[in-house]
Amino acid sequence: MMSALKEEKRGSFGSKIGVVLASAGSAIGLGNIWRFPYMTGQNGGAAFILVYLGCVFLLGLPVMLSEFTIGRRAHSNTMRAYLKLAPGTKWYLLGGMGVLAGFLILGYYSVVCGWTLEYLFQSAAGNMGGKEPEVFSAMFATFTASPLRPLIWMVVFLLLTHFIVVRGIKKGIEKSSMIMMPMLFLIMFVLIGRTLTLSGAHEGLTYLFNPDFSKINSSVVLSALGQAFFSLSLGMGCLCTYASYFPDNTDMVKTGVQVTVLDTAVAILAGVIIFPAVFTYGINPSSGPELVFVTLPNVFQNMVGGYIWAILFYILLALAALTSTISMHEVVTAFLQEEKKISRVKAARVVTIGCIIIGTFCSLSFGLLGHVKVFGLDLFNLTDYVASKVMLPLGGMFISIFTGWFLDKNTLWEELSNHSTLRFHLFKVYVFIIRYVAPIVIGCIFLKEIGII
Ligand code: PHE
């Protein structure tokens, strides 16, 4: 009774489909549609995808189940969760690192979210037709380097996120995901239908699905691992926070598999949309972060009704991004609200303002602050590197160690089988992975990248 009351006060998801769509909404975002294609391009194509799939199913899914377990068991924000499950230990620092990572990622992620709004605006204004590919490259460079415009869009995006988060779990997060996610799927399929009939479709698909194993090296593996964690929203307590709002009867293993499959499918389908276009219009597949903003306009201007499709695409890119920014925002908002004992609105306000400050620095690194380099990286790439290549994998490793070695097996079993009312045939395999495989593999990849082995 007590816990039911408490839960009500904290808010919880209202339906099974709401749980899946909200979690998938967190996972599916710019990571899939913007970051995955350019990471694939920069890391040699199909070979990267194979390594990526390995990372997702072998390491990502088990870590996701661990985050679910921690979150639903503790029914609290990601830092409090460790204080509850491991009182008197330092494990809460792991939750603290997650909150910090969420904050940093949201800061630079919102910059790109802002770009999606600019592209939506330009498409609607009819400025995206009848241009040569080089013109789109130049437009992108000029826009991202300008001091004010990207900042305004970024703030708009953060405010949208803010207003959904303050509405709470059911009315804000769940409801928005239930509307936005189905729309995203629908539009993706329509776009795939178009790009597969382009002349470069064969070349694009070969690049995506025909691996050249000589391209695999430690940096490719670390990128794939970082991308897997980023795309699945793992390693920073995001799904742990969401799981704290899962009802007691949620089948977390099934939910985890569904979210992982949906997320991976959307990433690969985004590649299927983008690479045929890349090869058709002679764009360099390893051109980096601007891939989506420079390549896709070429596709739209050649499509029948391209004007409308461009608008729809950028609306949906923005919506996918929005369901993800909401989840990052929620991690920090829940933390502040519960730990600082302030209202949800106040907590959300602090997060939004903080992110505007971080985002401003990241955004300006494309122009005014372009000369500021730390370890050879500009501020945007530095934040991306620290958060997604350092904090997320490390977070994932420690989450595995925590659930594998610190939480007792019964707790894991109780949560993942809903007190033995569900079957989980691969439970032993799962435990083996989070005890041995995940910590060792993530640890080695990480040490190799920072040059220790
Ligand atoms: N998974 C999101 C995406 O793919 C990004 C994200 C990372 C969201 C970490 C929450 C936490 O775009």
Coordinates of C-alpha atoms and ligand atoms in Angstrom, one line a residue:
M1 CA 0.0 0.0 0.0
M2 CA 2.8 2.4 1.0
S3 CA 4.7 1.7 -2.1
A4 CA 1.7 2.0 -4.3
L5 CA 1.0 5.4 -2.7
K6 CA 4.6 6.5 -3.2
E7 CA 4.5 5.3 -6.8
E8 CA 1.5 7.3 -7.5
K9 CA 3.1 10.4 -6.2
R10 CA 6.2 9.8 -8.3
G11 CA 4.1 9.1 -11.4
S12 CA 4.2 6.0 -13.5
F13 CA 3.5 4.8 -17.0
G14 CA -0.1 3.8 -17.7
S15 CA 0.1 1.1 -20.3
K16 CA 2.4 -1.6 -21.8
I17 CA 2.5 0.1 -25.1
G18 CA 3.3 3.4 -23.3
V19 CA 6.3 1.8 -21.6
V20 CA 7.7 0.4 -24.9
L21 CA 7.1 3.5 -26.9
A22 CA 8.5 5.9 -24.3
S23 CA 11.6 3.7 -23.8
A24 CA 11.9 3.3 -27.6
G25 CA 11.3 7.0 -27.9
S26 CA 14.3 7.6 -25.6
A27 CA 16.4 5.2 -27.6
I28 CA 15.4 6.2 -31.1
G29 CA 16.6 9.7 -31.9
L30 CA 19.3 11.6 -33.6
G31 CA 21.6 8.7 -32.6
N32 CA 19.9 6.5 -35.1
I33 CA 19.0 8.9 -37.9
W34 CA 21.9 11.4 -37.7
R35 CA 24.7 9.8 -35.8
F36 CA 24.6 6.2 -36.9
P37 CA 24.8 6.9 -40.6
Y38 CA 27.8 9.2 -40.3
M39 CA 29.6 6.9 -37.8
T40 CA 29.0 4.1 -40.3
G41 CA 30.4 6.3 -43.1
Q42 CA 33.5 7.3 -41.0
N43 CA 34.2 3.8 -39.9
G44 CA 34.1 2.0 -43.2
G45 CA 30.5 0.9 -43.7
A46 CA 29.3 -2.7 -43.3
A47 CA 32.2 -3.9 -41.1
F48 CA 31.3 -1.3 -38.6
I49 CA 27.6 -2.3 -38.7
L50 CA 28.6 -5.9 -37.9
V51 CA 30.6 -4.9 -34.9
Y52 CA 27.8 -2.6 -33.9
L53 CA 25.2 -5.4 -33.9
G54 CA 27.5 -7.5 -31.8
C55 CA 27.8 -4.6 -29.3
V56 CA 24.1 -4.0 -29.2
F57 CA 22.9 -7.6 -28.6
L58 CA 25.8 -9.0 -26.6
L59 CA 26.5 -6.0 -24.4
G60 CA 23.8 -3.4 -24.9
L61 CA 20.7 -5.5 -24.2
P62 CA 22.1 -7.1 -21.0
V63 CA 23.1 -3.6 -19.7
M64 CA 19.6 -2.4 -20.6
L65 CA 18.1 -5.2 -18.5
S66 CA 20.4 -4.2 -15.6
E67 CA 19.3 -0.6 -15.8
F68 CA 15.7 -1.7 -15.8
T69 CA 16.3 -3.9 -12.8
I70 CA 18.0 -1.1 -10.8
G71 CA 15.4 1.5 -11.7
R72 CA 12.3 -0.5 -11.0
R73 CA 13.7 -2.1 -7.9
A74 CA 14.5 1.3 -6.4
H75 CA 11.7 3.4 -7.8
S76 CA 13.8 6.5 -7.7
N77 CA 16.1 8.7 -9.7
T78 CA 19.3 7.1 -10.8
M79 CA 21.5 8.4 -8.0
R80 CA 19.0 7.6 -5.2
A81 CA 18.6 4.2 -6.7
Y82 CA 22.2 3.3 -5.7
L83 CA 21.8 4.8 -2.3
K84 CA 18.8 2.6 -1.8
L85 CA 20.2 -0.6 -3.2
A86 CA 23.7 -0.2 -1.9
P87 CA 23.5 1.9 1.2
G88 CA 26.7 3.0 2.8
T89 CA 28.8 2.4 -0.4
K90 CA 30.2 4.7 -3.0
W91 CA 28.0 3.2 -5.8
Y92 CA 25.9 6.4 -5.8
L93 CA 28.8 8.0 -7.6
L94 CA 27.8 5.9 -10.6
G95 CA 24.4 7.5 -10.5
G96 CA 25.9 10.9 -10.1
M97 CA 28.1 10.3 -13.2
G98 CA 24.9 9.4 -15.1
V99 CA 23.2 12.6 -14.2
L100 CA 26.3 14.6 -15.3
A101 CA 26.5 12.7 -18.6
G102 CA 22.8 13.3 -19.2
F103 CA 23.3 17.0 -18.7
L104 CA 26.3 17.1 -21.0
I105 CA 24.7 15.1 -23.7
L106 CA 21.5 17.1 -23.6
G107 CA 23.6 20.2 -24.0
Y108 CA 25.3 19.3 -27.3
Y109 CA 22.4 17.1 -28.5
S110 CA 20.1 20.2 -28.4
V111 CA 22.4 22.0 -30.8
V112 CA 21.7 19.4 -33.5
C113 CA 18.0 19.3 -32.5
G114 CA 18.0 23.1 -33.3
W115 CA 19.4 22.3 -36.7
T116 CA 16.5 20.0 -37.4
L117 CA 14.1 23.0 -36.7
E118 CA 16.1 25.3 -39.0
Y119 CA 15.8 22.6 -41.8
L120 CA 12.2 22.3 -41.1
F121 CA 11.8 26.0 -41.4
Q122 CA 13.8 26.2 -44.6
S123 CA 11.9 23.4 -46.2
A124 CA 8.6 24.9 -45.3
A125 CA 9.8 28.3 -46.7
G126 CA 10.5 26.5 -50.0
N127 CA 14.3 27.2 -49.8
M128 CA 15.3 23.6 -50.3
G129 CA 14.6 23.0 -54.0
G130 CA 16.4 23.4 -57.3
K131 CA 19.9 23.5 -55.8
E132 CA 23.2 21.8 -56.6
P133 CA 24.7 19.5 -53.9
E134 CA 27.5 22.0 -53.2
V135 CA 24.9 24.7 -52.4
F136 CA 23.5 22.5 -49.6
S137 CA 27.0 22.0 -48.2
A138 CA 27.6 25.8 -48.2
M139 CA 24.2 26.5 -46.7
F140 CA 24.9 24.1 -43.9
A141 CA 28.3 25.5 -43.2
T142 CA 27.0 29.1 -43.2
F143 CA 24.1 28.3 -40.9
T144 CA 26.0 26.3 -38.3
A145 CA 28.8 28.9 -38.2
S146 CA 26.4 31.8 -37.7
P147 CA 26.4 33.1 -34.1
L148 CA 22.7 33.6 -33.4
R149 CA 20.4 31.5 -35.5
P150 CA 21.4 28.1 -34.4
L151 CA 21.2 29.3 -30.8
I152 CA 17.6 30.5 -31.2
W153 CA 16.5 27.1 -32.6
M154 CA 18.3 25.3 -29.8
V155 CA 16.5 27.3 -27.2
V156 CA 13.2 26.7 -28.9
F157 CA 13.9 23.0 -28.9
L158 CA 14.9 22.9 -25.2
L159 CA 11.7 24.8 -24.3
L160 CA 9.6 22.2 -26.2
T161 CA 11.3 19.5 -24.2
H162 CA 10.8 21.5 -21.0
F163 CA 7.1 21.9 -21.4
I164 CA 6.6 18.2 -22.0
V165 CA 8.7 17.2 -19.1
V166 CA 6.9 19.5 -16.6
R167 CA 3.6 17.8 -17.6
G168 CA 4.8 14.6 -15.9
I169 CA 5.2 11.0 -16.8
K170 CA 1.8 10.0 -18.1
K171 CA 0.5 13.2 -19.5
G172 CA 3.9 14.4 -20.8
I173 CA 6.3 11.7 -21.6
E174 CA 4.0 8.8 -22.3
K175 CA 1.4 10.7 -24.2
S176 CA 3.9 12.5 -26.4
S177 CA 5.7 9.2 -27.3
M178 CA 2.4 7.5 -28.2
I179 CA 1.8 10.2 -30.8
M180 CA 5.3 10.8 -32.1
M181 CA 6.7 7.3 -32.5
P182 CA 4.1 5.8 -34.8
M183 CA 4.4 8.8 -37.1
L184 CA 8.1 8.3 -37.2
F185 CA 7.8 4.7 -38.4
L186 CA 5.3 5.6 -41.0
I187 CA 7.4 8.3 -42.6
M188 CA 10.6 6.2 -42.5
F189 CA 9.0 3.5 -44.7
V190 CA 7.8 6.0 -47.2
L191 CA 11.3 7.5 -47.5
I192 CA 12.9 4.1 -47.9
G193 CA 10.5 3.4 -50.8
R194 CA 11.9 6.5 -52.5
T195 CA 15.6 6.1 -51.9
L196 CA 15.6 2.4 -52.9
T197 CA 14.6 3.4 -56.4
L198 CA 17.5 5.8 -56.8
S199 CA 20.3 4.9 -59.3
G200 CA 22.9 4.6 -56.5
A201 CA 20.8 2.3 -54.4
H202 CA 22.9 -0.8 -55.3
E203 CA 26.2 0.9 -54.4
G204 CA 24.6 2.3 -51.2
L205 CA 23.4 -1.0 -50.0
T206 CA 26.7 -2.7 -50.9
Y207 CA 28.4 -0.2 -48.7
L208 CA 26.0 -0.9 -45.9
F209 CA 25.8 -4.6 -46.1
N210 CA 29.0 -6.0 -47.7
P211 CA 31.7 -5.9 -44.9
D212 CA 35.4 -5.3 -45.5
F213 CA 36.9 -6.9 -42.4
S214 CA 40.3 -5.2 -42.9
K215 CA 38.6 -2.0 -41.8
I216 CA 38.0 -3.3 -38.2
N217 CA 40.5 -1.9 -35.7
S218 CA 40.3 -0.9 -32.1
S219 CA 39.0 2.6 -32.9
V220 CA 36.2 1.1 -35.0
V221 CA 35.3 -1.2 -32.1
L222 CA 35.2 1.7 -29.6
S223 CA 33.1 3.8 -31.9
A224 CA 30.7 0.9 -32.4
L225 CA 30.5 0.4 -28.6
G226 CA 30.0 4.1 -27.9
Q227 CA 27.4 4.3 -30.6
A228 CA 25.5 1.2 -29.3
F229 CA 25.4 2.7 -25.8
F230 CA 24.4 6.1 -27.1
S231 CA 21.8 4.8 -29.4
L232 CA 20.2 2.6 -26.7
S233 CA 20.4 5.4 -24.2
L234 CA 22.5 3.3 -21.9
G235 CA 25.2 4.0 -19.4
M236 CA 23.8 7.1 -17.8
G237 CA 20.7 5.9 -16.0
C238 CA 18.2 7.1 -18.5
L239 CA 16.4 3.8 -18.8
C240 CA 17.0 3.3 -15.1
T241 CA 15.0 6.5 -14.5
Y242 CA 12.3 5.4 -16.9
A243 CA 12.2 1.9 -15.3
S244 CA 11.5 3.6 -12.0
Y245 CA 8.1 4.5 -13.5
F246 CA 7.4 1.1 -14.9
P247 CA 4.4 -0.7 -13.4
D248 CA 5.1 -3.8 -11.4
N249 CA 3.6 -6.1 -14.1
T250 CA 5.9 -4.8 -16.9
D251 CA 7.7 -7.7 -18.6
M252 CA 11.1 -6.0 -18.6
V253 CA 12.9 -8.7 -20.7
K254 CA 10.3 -8.5 -23.4
T255 CA 10.4 -4.7 -23.2
G256 CA 14.2 -4.7 -23.4
V257 CA 14.2 -6.9 -26.5
Q258 CA 11.5 -4.8 -28.2
V259 CA 13.3 -1.6 -27.6
T260 CA 16.6 -3.0 -28.7
V261 CA 15.2 -4.4 -31.9
L262 CA 13.2 -1.3 -32.7
D263 CA 16.2 0.9 -32.1
T264 CA 18.5 -1.2 -34.2
A265 CA 16.0 -1.5 -37.0
V266 CA 15.5 2.3 -37.2
A267 CA 19.3 2.9 -37.3
I268 CA 19.8 0.4 -40.2
L269 CA 16.8 1.7 -42.0
A270 CA 18.2 5.3 -41.7
G271 CA 21.3 3.9 -43.4
V272 CA 19.1 2.4 -46.1
I273 CA 17.5 5.9 -46.6
I274 CA 20.7 7.8 -46.6
F275 CA 23.5 5.7 -48.3
P276 CA 21.7 5.2 -51.7
A277 CA 21.3 9.0 -51.8
V278 CA 24.9 9.5 -50.8
F279 CA 26.2 7.4 -53.7
T280 CA 23.6 8.7 -56.2
Y281 CA 24.6 12.3 -55.6
G282 CA 28.3 11.7 -55.2
I283 CA 28.6 12.8 -51.6
N284 CA 31.5 11.5 -49.5
P285 CA 30.1 8.9 -47.2
S286 CA 32.6 9.8 -44.5
S287 CA 31.7 13.5 -44.5
G288 CA 30.7 13.4 -40.8
P289 CA 28.0 15.1 -38.8
E290 CA 26.6 17.1 -41.7
L291 CA 25.7 14.0 -43.7
V292 CA 22.0 14.1 -42.9
F293 CA 21.7 17.9 -43.4
V294 CA 23.5 18.0 -46.7
T295 CA 22.6 14.7 -48.2
L296 CA 18.9 14.4 -47.7
P297 CA 17.9 17.8 -49.2
N298 CA 19.3 16.3 -52.5
V299 CA 16.9 13.4 -52.2
F300 CA 13.9 15.6 -51.5
Q301 CA 14.4 18.0 -54.3
N302 CA 14.4 15.0 -56.7
M303 CA 11.3 13.4 -55.3
V304 CA 7.8 13.9 -56.6
G305 CA 6.2 16.0 -53.9
G306 CA 9.6 16.5 -52.3
Y307 CA 8.5 19.8 -50.7
I308 CA 6.0 17.9 -48.5
W309 CA 8.3 15.0 -47.8
A310 CA 11.1 17.3 -46.7
I311 CA 8.8 19.0 -44.3
L312 CA 7.5 15.8 -43.0
F313 CA 11.0 14.3 -42.7
Y314 CA 12.3 17.2 -40.6
I315 CA 9.2 17.3 -38.5
L316 CA 9.8 13.6 -37.7
L317 CA 13.5 14.0 -37.2
A318 CA 12.7 16.7 -34.7
L319 CA 10.0 14.5 -33.1
A320 CA 12.4 11.5 -32.7
A321 CA 14.9 13.9 -31.2
L322 CA 12.3 15.3 -28.9
T323 CA 11.4 12.0 -27.4
S324 CA 15.1 11.5 -26.7
T325 CA 15.7 15.0 -25.2
I326 CA 12.7 14.4 -23.0
S327 CA 14.3 11.3 -21.5
M328 CA 17.7 13.0 -20.9
H329 CA 16.0 16.0 -19.3
E330 CA 13.9 13.6 -17.1
V331 CA 17.1 12.0 -15.7
V332 CA 18.4 15.3 -14.4
T333 CA 14.9 16.7 -13.5
A334 CA 14.0 13.7 -11.5
F335 CA 17.3 13.8 -9.8
L336 CA 17.0 17.5 -8.8
Q337 CA 13.4 17.2 -7.9
E338 CA 13.9 14.3 -5.5
E339 CA 17.4 15.1 -4.1
K340 CA 17.0 18.9 -3.7
K341 CA 13.3 18.5 -2.7
I342 CA 12.1 21.1 -5.2
S343 CA 9.1 21.2 -7.4
R344 CA 9.2 19.5 -10.8
V345 CA 8.8 22.8 -12.5
K346 CA 11.7 24.4 -10.7
A347 CA 13.9 21.3 -11.3
A348 CA 13.1 21.4 -15.0
R349 CA 13.9 25.0 -15.2
V350 CA 17.3 24.6 -13.7
V351 CA 18.0 21.8 -16.2
T352 CA 16.8 23.8 -19.2
I353 CA 18.8 26.8 -18.3
G354 CA 22.0 24.7 -17.6
C355 CA 21.6 23.0 -21.0
I356 CA 21.2 26.3 -22.8
I357 CA 24.5 27.4 -21.4
I358 CA 26.3 24.1 -22.4
G359 CA 24.6 24.1 -25.7
T360 CA 25.6 27.7 -26.4
F361 CA 29.3 26.8 -26.1
C362 CA 28.9 23.7 -28.3
S363 CA 27.0 25.6 -30.9
L364 CA 29.5 28.4 -31.1
S365 CA 32.3 25.9 -31.7
F366 CA 31.1 25.7 -35.3
G367 CA 31.8 29.4 -35.7
L368 CA 33.0 32.0 -33.2
L369 CA 34.7 29.5 -30.9
G370 CA 35.9 27.2 -33.6
H371 CA 39.5 27.9 -32.7
V372 CA 39.1 26.7 -29.1
K373 CA 40.4 23.2 -29.1
V374 CA 40.9 20.8 -26.1
F375 CA 43.0 17.7 -26.9
G376 CA 42.6 18.7 -30.6
L377 CA 38.8 18.6 -30.4
D378 CA 36.4 21.5 -30.6
L379 CA 33.9 22.0 -27.8
F380 CA 31.1 20.2 -29.6
N381 CA 33.2 17.1 -30.4
L382 CA 34.9 17.2 -27.0
T383 CA 31.5 17.0 -25.2
D384 CA 30.5 14.2 -27.6
Y385 CA 33.7 12.4 -26.9
V386 CA 33.7 12.7 -23.2
A387 CA 30.1 11.8 -22.8
S388 CA 29.5 9.1 -25.4
K389 CA 32.9 7.5 -25.7
V390 CA 34.1 7.8 -22.1
M391 CA 31.1 8.2 -19.7
L392 CA 28.6 6.0 -21.4
P393 CA 30.9 2.9 -21.8
L394 CA 32.3 3.4 -18.3
G395 CA 28.8 3.8 -16.9
G396 CA 27.8 0.6 -18.8
M397 CA 30.7 -1.3 -17.4
F398 CA 30.1 -0.3 -13.8
I399 CA 26.3 -0.9 -14.1
S400 CA 27.2 -4.5 -15.2
I401 CA 29.6 -4.9 -12.3
F402 CA 27.0 -3.5 -9.9
T403 CA 24.2 -5.8 -11.1
G404 CA 26.5 -8.8 -11.7
W405 CA 28.6 -8.7 -8.5
F406 CA 26.9 -6.5 -6.0
L407 CA 23.2 -7.1 -6.3
D408 CA 22.3 -10.6 -5.4
K409 CA 21.0 -13.0 -8.0
N410 CA 17.6 -13.3 -6.4
T411 CA 17.0 -9.6 -6.7
L412 CA 17.8 -9.8 -10.4
W413 CA 15.7 -12.9 -10.9
E414 CA 12.7 -11.3 -9.0
E415 CA 12.8 -8.2 -11.1
L416 CA 13.4 -9.8 -14.5
S417 CA 10.9 -12.6 -13.9
N418 CA 8.3 -10.5 -12.0
H419 CA 8.7 -12.8 -8.9
S420 CA 8.8 -16.0 -11.0
T421 CA 5.6 -15.2 -12.8
L422 CA 7.4 -14.9 -16.1
R423 CA 9.9 -17.1 -17.9
F424 CA 13.4 -15.9 -18.7
H425 CA 15.2 -18.9 -20.2
L426 CA 18.4 -17.1 -20.8
F427 CA 18.8 -15.8 -17.3
K428 CA 22.0 -17.7 -16.7
V429 CA 23.5 -16.4 -19.9
Y430 CA 22.5 -12.9 -18.9
V431 CA 24.2 -13.2 -15.5
F432 CA 27.3 -14.6 -17.2
I433 CA 27.4 -11.7 -19.6
I434 CA 27.0 -8.9 -17.0
R435 CA 29.4 -10.6 -14.6
Y436 CA 32.3 -11.4 -17.0
V437 CA 31.8 -10.6 -20.6
A438 CA 30.5 -7.0 -20.4
P439 CA 33.0 -5.7 -17.8
I440 CA 36.0 -7.3 -19.4
V441 CA 35.1 -6.5 -23.0
I442 CA 34.1 -2.9 -22.3
G443 CA 37.1 -2.4 -20.0
C444 CA 39.6 -3.7 -22.6
I445 CA 38.1 -1.7 -25.4
F446 CA 38.3 1.3 -23.3
L447 CA 41.8 0.9 -22.0
K448 CA 43.0 0.2 -25.6
E449 CA 41.4 3.4 -26.8
I450 CA 43.0 5.6 -24.2
G451 CA 46.3 3.9 -24.9
I452 CA 46.9 1.9 -21.7
I453 CA 47.0 -1.4 -23.5
Ligands
PHE1 N1 19.4 7.3 -27.6 C1 19.3 8.6 -28.0 C2 19.5 8.7 -29.5 O1 19.8 7.7 -30.1 C3 20.3 9.5 -27.4 C4 20.3 9.4 -25.9 C5 21.5 9.1 -25.2 C6 19.2 9.5 -25.1 C7 21.5 8.9 -23.9 C8 19.2 9.4 -23.8 C9 20.4 9.0 -23.2 O2 19.4 9.7 -30.1

